[in-house]
Amino acid sequence: MTVRTRIAPSPTGDPHVGTAYIALFNQCFARAQGGQFVLRIEDTDQQRSTPESEKAILDSLRWLGLDWQEGPDVGGAHGPYRQSERGDLYKKHCDELVEKGHAFHCYRTAEELEQLREQLREAGRTALKPSDLALPDAEVEKRKAAGEPYVVRMNVPESGTCVVEDLLRGAIEIDWGQVDAQILLKSDGMPTYHLANVVDDHLMEITHVLRGEEWINSAPKHKLLYEYFGWEMPVLCHLPLLRNPDKTKLSKRKNPTSILYYQRAGFMPEAVLNYLGRMGWSMPDEREKFSLEEMLEHFDIHRVSLGGPVFDVEKLSWLNGLWIRELEDEQLADRLQAWLLNRDNLLKVLPHAKGRMETFGDFAPLVSFLAAGQLPLTGDSFSDNKLETDEQKKLLQFALWRLEALRTWERDDIFQAMKALATAMDIKLKDFNAPLFVAISGTTASFSVMDAMVLLGPDLSRARLRHAIEVLGGAGKKVLKRWEKEYAAL
Ligand code: GLU
């Protein structure tokens, strides 16, 4: 049997380090056994999926040094590799389940579902079962004849225990009582993750599914679907989730999570991949620095430990230092040039720096903030600004939300977005810009903060705003909720 693994990233945002971590382990697992690693794109969320995000994910994984034998960019015998191009396959398989009586058309309206959930809560139950959802035959016929929208849901047992085997955890028991009559096909005809995932893994001949532990609770549904189809189920292996240093689930609020951030902030791809290889895994001799080839050579999935691995930027920086020191000077010079210190970038920066230079010597201090990753800010960095600390914090969060929603990263778009926000918040542009200045450049005595953001790029700019918010004390859940409302009302 040829071992075949896969990842199925959703192209709905920045390329996440968690995606690269899962990809690395899938690649190592397959390749260490002479098998194949497949990349498919889970773009069934038509609203949020973008081609830009897909490209950024593929580019980032390649930048790290990962590669796959089949995928949307390299082709292969099991394509297409984008779920949005596989609609007919899902429909056909879903129809088959309905015919066999394993799935049913559900005409329940949103209001009815809300009521049903309310009744469940009152009864102390959690999952909506087929029996809860059932409508009298005549009512179904009526809604069908009226052309009302429906979804396709799978039948699930009312009670009992489902046992799923996990390569690392052994037998996991999950109570059927917690499992919903899962939607398989949405009213727009698009499959949900569960249906697409099972159909694709089967048709793509995947033998081992290595994915994040957040999917454990979905495993009973998948197991049941394999049974309904009469297919052999791949081996499941749930990898531990990456965590922030405070042990909470890795989040961009506390840690940059976009691979593009690490690229722009001057990390070596070899070091980032090495660090991801240390997430829950270690070399037999416990050495900290190793290459992808070395990891492959010694790879054994049973060396994964399940305690939540902590993704700590300080540790990663330390490891990156080891990698830098092992480069020849010639190599390091090439790397630095390829990264940022090249003529093209000089030409982009000079128009902004020139007016502030008396000697060439003024240049490096003026632009050093463009090369740093995170700036050494403290609460004091913001104390000369006119607005109160809390106001500044809120403004930075609102600015961050605006900037996260931008589709392009052009100076005019950034400027218009910030100006509109300042007006909506009724803050003079000068006072509005001050905290942005500090967050982005470390000081208010720098060139235009809009230009600085363009030069930094979206990932570094947003990461700096997030860092500034944290430095100012961060915002708890309650405060965020309040701000979200205020922001929405602007
Ligand atoms: N789109 C899902 C994710 O990236 C895929 C999960 C899976 O591997 O099955 O988390």
XYZ file of C-alpha atoms and ligand atoms in Angstrom:
500
model
C 0.000 0.000 0.000
C 1.275 3.465 -0.869
C 0.901 5.882 1.986
C -0.972 9.002 0.887
C -1.567 12.003 3.136
C -3.132 15.366 2.442
C -3.830 18.831 3.749
C -6.933 20.804 2.841
C -6.342 24.465 3.705
C -9.188 26.945 3.318
C -8.145 29.995 1.275
C -9.940 32.475 3.504
C -7.125 34.501 5.011
C -3.410 34.788 5.647
C -1.280 31.664 5.306
C -1.254 30.457 8.909
C 1.728 28.874 10.685
C -0.695 26.182 11.909
C -1.336 25.172 8.297
C 2.405 24.895 7.684
C 2.814 22.811 10.846
C 0.134 20.324 9.762
C 1.582 20.305 6.229
C 5.075 19.558 7.538
C 3.911 16.534 9.506
C 1.829 15.236 6.593
C 4.776 15.599 4.258
C 7.192 13.896 6.651
C 4.785 11.069 7.424
C 4.173 10.276 3.757
C 7.670 10.857 2.434
C 9.423 8.957 5.207
C 7.517 5.891 3.970
C 8.054 6.589 0.285
C 4.477 7.810 -0.072
C 2.766 10.862 -1.499
C 1.540 14.087 -0.012
C -1.470 15.783 -1.623
C -2.600 19.396 -1.340
C -6.203 20.240 -2.044
C -7.990 23.509 -1.543
C -11.080 23.643 0.625
C -12.812 26.587 -1.011
C -16.421 25.583 -0.391
C -17.013 28.809 1.525
C -17.626 30.855 -1.593
C -18.099 34.111 0.309
C -14.758 34.053 2.059
C -12.473 32.137 -0.314
C -10.201 34.187 -2.562
C -7.636 33.307 -5.243
C -5.187 35.713 -3.523
C -5.385 33.739 -0.321
C -4.905 30.452 -2.173
C -1.831 31.836 -3.896
C -0.406 33.183 -0.640
C -0.858 29.773 1.017
C 0.861 27.872 -1.796
C 3.668 30.447 -2.060
C 4.257 30.449 1.686
C 4.422 26.670 1.957
C 6.889 26.604 -0.924
C 8.917 29.399 0.647
C 9.266 27.188 3.715
C 10.610 24.402 1.518
C 7.559 22.131 1.538
C 6.319 20.430 -1.606
C 3.524 18.121 -2.623
C 3.176 15.488 -5.322
C -0.377 16.463 -6.289
C -2.231 19.732 -5.990
C -3.997 22.537 -7.875
C -0.686 23.945 -9.098
C 1.078 20.687 -10.006
C -1.870 18.586 -11.155
C -2.097 14.844 -10.602
C -4.285 11.854 -11.320
C -6.950 12.624 -8.692
C -7.953 16.154 -9.669
C -9.464 18.630 -9.694
C -7.818 19.702 -6.437
C -10.132 22.600 -5.654
C -13.349 21.585 -3.959
C -15.255 24.317 -5.764
C -14.519 22.386 -8.985
C -15.818 19.091 -7.615
C -19.483 20.027 -7.088
C -20.881 17.233 -9.286
C -19.020 14.589 -7.305
C -20.463 15.756 -3.999
C -23.969 16.037 -5.403
C -23.805 12.554 -6.877
C -22.596 11.000 -3.645
C -25.083 12.931 -1.582
C -27.960 11.727 -3.793
C -26.721 8.203 -3.277
C -26.980 8.622 0.512
C -30.507 10.001 0.217
C -31.535 7.086 -1.998
C -30.165 4.580 0.480
C -32.006 6.312 3.314
C -28.839 7.526 5.072
C -29.615 11.173 4.473
C -32.747 13.266 4.090
C -33.934 16.578 2.700
C -34.620 19.005 5.520
C -37.020 21.895 4.874
C -36.846 23.415 8.342
C -36.729 27.207 8.316
C -34.248 29.300 10.269
C -36.954 30.300 12.787
C -38.011 26.705 13.314
C -34.415 25.662 13.864
C -33.978 28.390 16.431
C -37.092 27.184 18.261
C -35.899 23.583 18.126
C -32.558 24.585 19.602
C -34.304 26.465 22.354
C -36.365 23.356 23.182
C -33.178 21.274 23.214
C -31.554 23.657 25.659
C -34.543 23.469 27.928
C -34.442 19.671 27.787
C -30.733 19.752 28.617
C -29.751 18.196 25.305
C -27.181 19.442 22.814
C -27.627 17.793 19.436
C -30.431 18.090 16.881
C -31.457 14.608 15.842
C -33.356 13.476 12.714
C -36.391 12.821 14.914
C -36.337 16.453 16.143
C -36.175 17.731 12.597
C -38.804 15.497 11.039
C -41.904 17.148 9.522
C -45.150 15.398 8.581
C -44.996 13.991 5.033
C -47.750 16.296 3.843
C -45.853 19.333 5.119
C -42.681 18.209 3.350
C -44.634 17.771 0.109
C -46.156 21.207 0.517
C -42.818 22.941 1.040
C -41.269 20.982 -1.790
C -44.088 21.940 -4.174
C -43.663 25.579 -3.140
C -39.978 25.347 -4.110
C -38.769 26.184 -0.622
C -35.034 25.843 0.041
C -33.752 22.711 1.750
C -30.516 21.223 2.976
C -29.467 17.579 2.982
C -28.695 16.175 6.417
C -27.257 12.820 7.444
C -28.974 10.357 9.720
C -27.196 9.794 13.017
C -27.896 7.425 15.916
C -29.949 8.878 18.779
C -27.750 7.434 21.495
C -24.929 5.059 22.241
C -21.183 5.469 21.947
C -19.023 5.887 18.885
C -15.462 4.628 19.130
C -12.919 6.169 16.782
C -9.342 4.981 16.571
C -6.619 7.593 16.560
C -3.036 6.745 15.657
C -1.688 8.683 18.641
C -4.536 8.521 21.127
C -5.855 5.011 20.626
C -9.612 4.499 21.011
C -11.580 7.700 21.587
C -15.161 7.370 22.790
C -17.691 9.967 21.769
C -21.317 9.946 22.824
C -23.703 9.894 19.851
C -25.985 12.058 21.948
C -23.633 14.990 21.183
C -23.681 14.513 17.419
C -26.052 16.573 15.228
C -27.874 15.405 12.127
C -25.065 17.132 10.250
C -25.821 19.164 7.133
C -24.044 17.561 4.170
C -25.229 19.763 1.336
C -26.187 23.387 1.937
C -29.183 25.054 0.322
C -26.855 26.645 -2.254
C -25.816 23.156 -3.346
C -22.356 23.469 -1.782
C -21.108 20.610 0.371
C -20.111 21.118 3.982
C -16.635 20.204 5.152
C -17.774 16.775 6.333
C -19.180 15.521 3.052
C -16.472 17.047 0.854
C -13.732 15.791 3.116
C -14.918 12.173 3.150
C -15.692 12.027 -0.574
C -12.362 13.613 -1.467
C -10.242 11.546 0.883
C -11.802 8.415 -0.570
C -11.536 9.412 -4.244
C -8.011 10.736 -3.727
C -7.034 7.417 -2.121
C -5.845 9.025 1.082
C -4.620 6.428 3.553
C -3.814 8.639 6.551
C -5.540 11.808 7.711
C -3.235 13.914 9.874
C -5.133 17.003 10.973
C -5.560 19.341 13.932
C -7.175 18.034 17.113
C -10.057 20.481 16.713
C -11.527 17.914 14.294
C -11.769 15.042 16.773
C -15.431 15.746 17.444
C -16.192 15.456 13.736
C -14.665 12.002 13.513
C -17.891 10.087 14.406
C -19.732 11.761 11.518
C -16.911 10.871 9.174
C -16.765 7.299 10.399
C -20.498 6.954 9.831
C -20.253 8.422 6.332
C -17.550 5.890 5.417
C -19.879 3.140 6.655
C -22.839 4.521 4.703
C -20.768 4.612 1.513
C -19.248 1.202 2.236
C -15.725 2.614 1.970
C -12.662 1.845 4.003
C -11.826 4.690 6.356
C -8.308 6.174 6.365
C -6.283 6.056 9.570
C -6.960 9.153 11.675
C -4.265 11.056 13.500
C -5.107 14.271 15.344
C -2.127 16.500 15.985
C -2.027 18.752 19.044
C -2.986 22.388 18.529
C -0.317 25.076 18.630
C -0.569 27.365 21.651
C 0.401 30.846 22.733
C 3.001 31.022 25.504
C 0.076 31.436 27.963
C -1.241 28.041 26.744
C -4.333 29.451 25.048
C -4.967 28.437 21.440
C -2.496 30.179 19.118
C -4.030 33.493 18.092
C -2.807 36.428 16.080
C -3.759 38.773 18.876
C -0.937 37.355 20.985
C 1.483 36.068 18.356
C 1.960 36.842 14.690
C 0.439 33.802 12.962
C 0.849 34.661 9.282
C 3.816 33.023 7.562
C 4.119 36.235 5.547
C 4.903 38.072 8.776
C 7.895 35.839 9.473
C 9.075 36.216 5.906
C 8.898 40.005 5.999
C 10.341 40.250 9.509
C 13.520 38.519 8.368
C 13.249 34.941 9.554
C 14.930 32.162 7.597
C 12.483 29.644 6.113
C 14.732 26.803 7.269
C 14.491 28.046 10.839
C 10.725 28.501 10.788
C 10.273 24.976 9.407
C 12.765 23.632 11.948
C 10.795 25.312 14.724
C 7.492 23.886 13.457
C 9.156 20.465 13.437
C 9.763 20.946 17.145
C 6.100 21.504 17.864
C 5.285 18.367 19.803
C 8.037 16.427 18.074
C 11.719 15.896 18.743
C 14.697 14.223 17.133
C 15.810 10.947 18.733
C 18.925 12.735 20.053
C 16.863 15.795 21.096
C 18.979 18.176 19.004
C 17.223 21.488 18.479
C 18.533 22.477 15.094
C 17.734 20.195 12.184
C 16.874 20.466 8.506
C 13.835 19.065 6.713
C 15.982 16.233 5.299
C 17.209 15.331 8.770
C 13.674 15.399 10.115
C 12.536 13.126 7.287
C 15.351 10.728 7.919
C 14.397 10.292 11.579
C 10.656 10.820 11.325
C 8.478 8.671 13.519
C 4.923 9.852 14.167
C 4.931 8.099 17.527
C 7.443 10.653 18.745
C 4.665 13.258 18.693
C 3.731 14.178 22.240
C 0.209 15.339 22.882
C 0.849 18.126 25.402
C -0.017 21.394 23.628
C 3.136 22.647 21.895
C 3.872 26.309 22.556
C 4.713 28.533 19.612
C 6.997 31.110 21.161
C 8.431 33.819 18.913
C 11.359 34.347 21.277
C 12.394 30.705 20.993
C 11.943 30.853 17.242
C 14.173 33.950 17.107
C 16.818 32.179 19.135
C 16.726 29.207 16.759
C 16.827 31.552 13.781
C 20.027 33.011 15.256
C 21.604 29.559 15.227
C 20.739 29.212 11.548
C 22.122 32.655 10.724
C 25.421 31.969 12.464
C 25.936 28.832 10.428
C 25.710 30.668 7.133
C 28.921 31.679 5.402
C 29.286 35.464 5.261
C 28.836 35.315 1.501
C 25.584 33.419 1.919
C 24.324 35.780 4.596
C 25.093 38.759 2.351
C 23.024 37.151 -0.404
C 20.183 36.372 1.950
C 20.049 39.925 3.310
C 19.970 41.345 -0.185
C 17.273 38.993 -1.348
C 15.230 39.809 1.754
C 15.243 43.626 1.928
C 18.601 45.269 1.424
C 18.508 45.648 -2.328
C 18.381 48.461 -4.818
C 14.666 48.098 -5.563
C 13.780 48.589 -1.944
C 16.221 51.496 -1.566
C 14.502 53.225 -4.449
C 11.147 52.768 -2.751
C 12.321 54.254 0.539
C 14.515 57.113 -0.651
C 11.691 59.465 -1.703
C 10.456 59.434 1.887
C 13.841 59.629 3.585
C 15.635 62.112 1.373
C 13.911 65.246 2.682
C 14.931 64.355 6.219
C 18.595 63.599 5.507
C 21.529 65.944 5.975
C 24.169 63.267 5.675
C 24.097 59.710 4.385
C 24.571 58.758 7.995
C 21.020 59.871 8.769
C 19.624 57.232 6.475
C 19.931 54.053 8.512
C 18.405 55.455 11.731
C 15.522 56.982 9.738
C 14.503 53.715 8.127
C 15.603 51.132 10.674
C 11.991 50.617 11.777
C 11.250 49.206 8.316
C 13.607 46.309 8.871
C 12.640 45.322 12.401
C 10.012 42.714 13.232
C 8.285 43.834 16.408
C 9.261 47.260 17.831
C 10.429 47.636 21.438
C 7.374 49.624 22.537
C 6.210 50.298 26.088
C 3.151 52.097 27.436
C 5.350 55.190 27.758
C 5.925 55.266 24.007
C 2.333 56.535 23.724
C 2.291 58.945 26.656
C 3.107 62.119 24.689
C 0.036 61.642 22.501
C -2.981 63.817 23.148
C -5.663 61.118 23.507
C -6.164 59.071 26.669
C -4.586 55.611 26.695
C -7.940 53.846 26.384
C -8.955 56.070 23.501
C -5.675 55.319 21.753
C -6.139 51.629 22.293
C -9.654 51.703 20.897
C -8.543 53.751 17.925
C -5.762 51.271 17.167
C -8.229 48.392 17.320
C -10.681 50.170 15.019
C -7.853 51.006 12.619
C -6.778 47.377 12.704
C -10.278 46.207 11.817
C -10.411 48.655 8.931
C -7.012 47.545 7.679
C -7.893 43.871 8.000
C -10.871 44.467 5.729
C -8.788 46.123 2.974
C -8.475 43.975 -0.124
C -5.539 45.885 -1.587
C -2.607 47.575 0.084
C -2.264 50.842 -1.865
C -1.426 54.147 -0.248
C -4.663 55.816 -1.349
C -6.839 53.008 -0.020
C -5.069 53.025 3.327
C -5.257 56.805 3.550
C -8.954 56.945 2.635
C -9.781 54.177 5.092
C -7.958 55.912 7.955
C -9.337 59.341 7.124
C -12.884 58.029 6.968
C -12.393 56.311 10.299
C -11.006 59.453 11.946
C -14.006 61.430 10.681
C -16.446 58.762 11.846
C -14.801 58.735 15.270
C -14.785 62.526 15.301
C -11.047 62.746 15.989
C -8.724 65.289 14.346
C -6.483 63.526 11.840
C -3.376 64.703 13.671
C -4.492 63.195 16.975
C -5.747 60.105 15.204
C -2.437 59.519 13.456
C -0.251 59.885 16.554
C -0.834 56.429 18.069
C -0.611 54.891 14.613
C 2.766 56.556 14.177
C 4.075 55.111 17.408
C 2.682 51.646 16.679
C 4.091 51.555 13.153
C 7.363 53.497 13.400
C 8.099 53.545 17.119
C 8.075 57.368 17.219
C 6.002 60.269 15.937
C 9.116 61.796 14.339
C 9.089 59.720 11.201
C 7.810 60.024 7.687
C 4.119 59.677 6.858
C 2.588 56.732 8.636
C 0.595 55.835 5.512
C 3.800 55.596 3.483
C 5.409 53.616 6.259
C 2.540 51.127 6.190
C 2.827 50.713 2.433
C 6.545 49.983 2.783
C 6.031 47.584 5.679
C 3.315 45.684 3.865
C 0.035 44.454 5.361
C 1.342 41.642 7.560
C 3.984 43.596 9.433
C 1.743 46.671 9.713
C -1.161 44.748 11.204
C 1.118 42.774 13.501
C 2.502 46.062 14.820
C -0.946 47.433 15.524
C -1.842 44.234 17.379
C 1.389 44.449 19.337
C 0.705 48.089 20.246
C -2.765 47.178 21.529
C -1.242 44.469 23.715
C 1.458 46.855 24.958
C -1.271 49.292 25.971
C -2.829 46.576 28.110
C -4.848 44.673 25.513
C -8.611 44.420 25.424
C -10.593 41.768 27.292
C -13.564 39.947 25.817
C -16.127 42.312 27.321
C -14.371 45.432 26.076
C -13.953 43.912 22.633
C -17.672 43.129 22.503
C -18.499 46.727 23.356
C -16.034 48.029 20.780
C -17.390 45.728 18.106
C -20.813 47.265 18.615
C -19.450 50.808 18.540
C -17.408 49.994 15.475
C -20.364 48.487 13.652
C -22.409 51.601 14.429
C -19.844 53.980 12.885
N -9.863 23.165 6.031
C -9.601 22.362 7.204
C -8.458 22.968 7.974
O -7.586 23.553 7.358
C -9.221 20.963 6.819
C -9.218 20.000 7.952
C -8.773 18.638 7.485
O -7.567 18.456 7.274
O -9.592 17.750 7.346
O -8.409 22.914 9.183
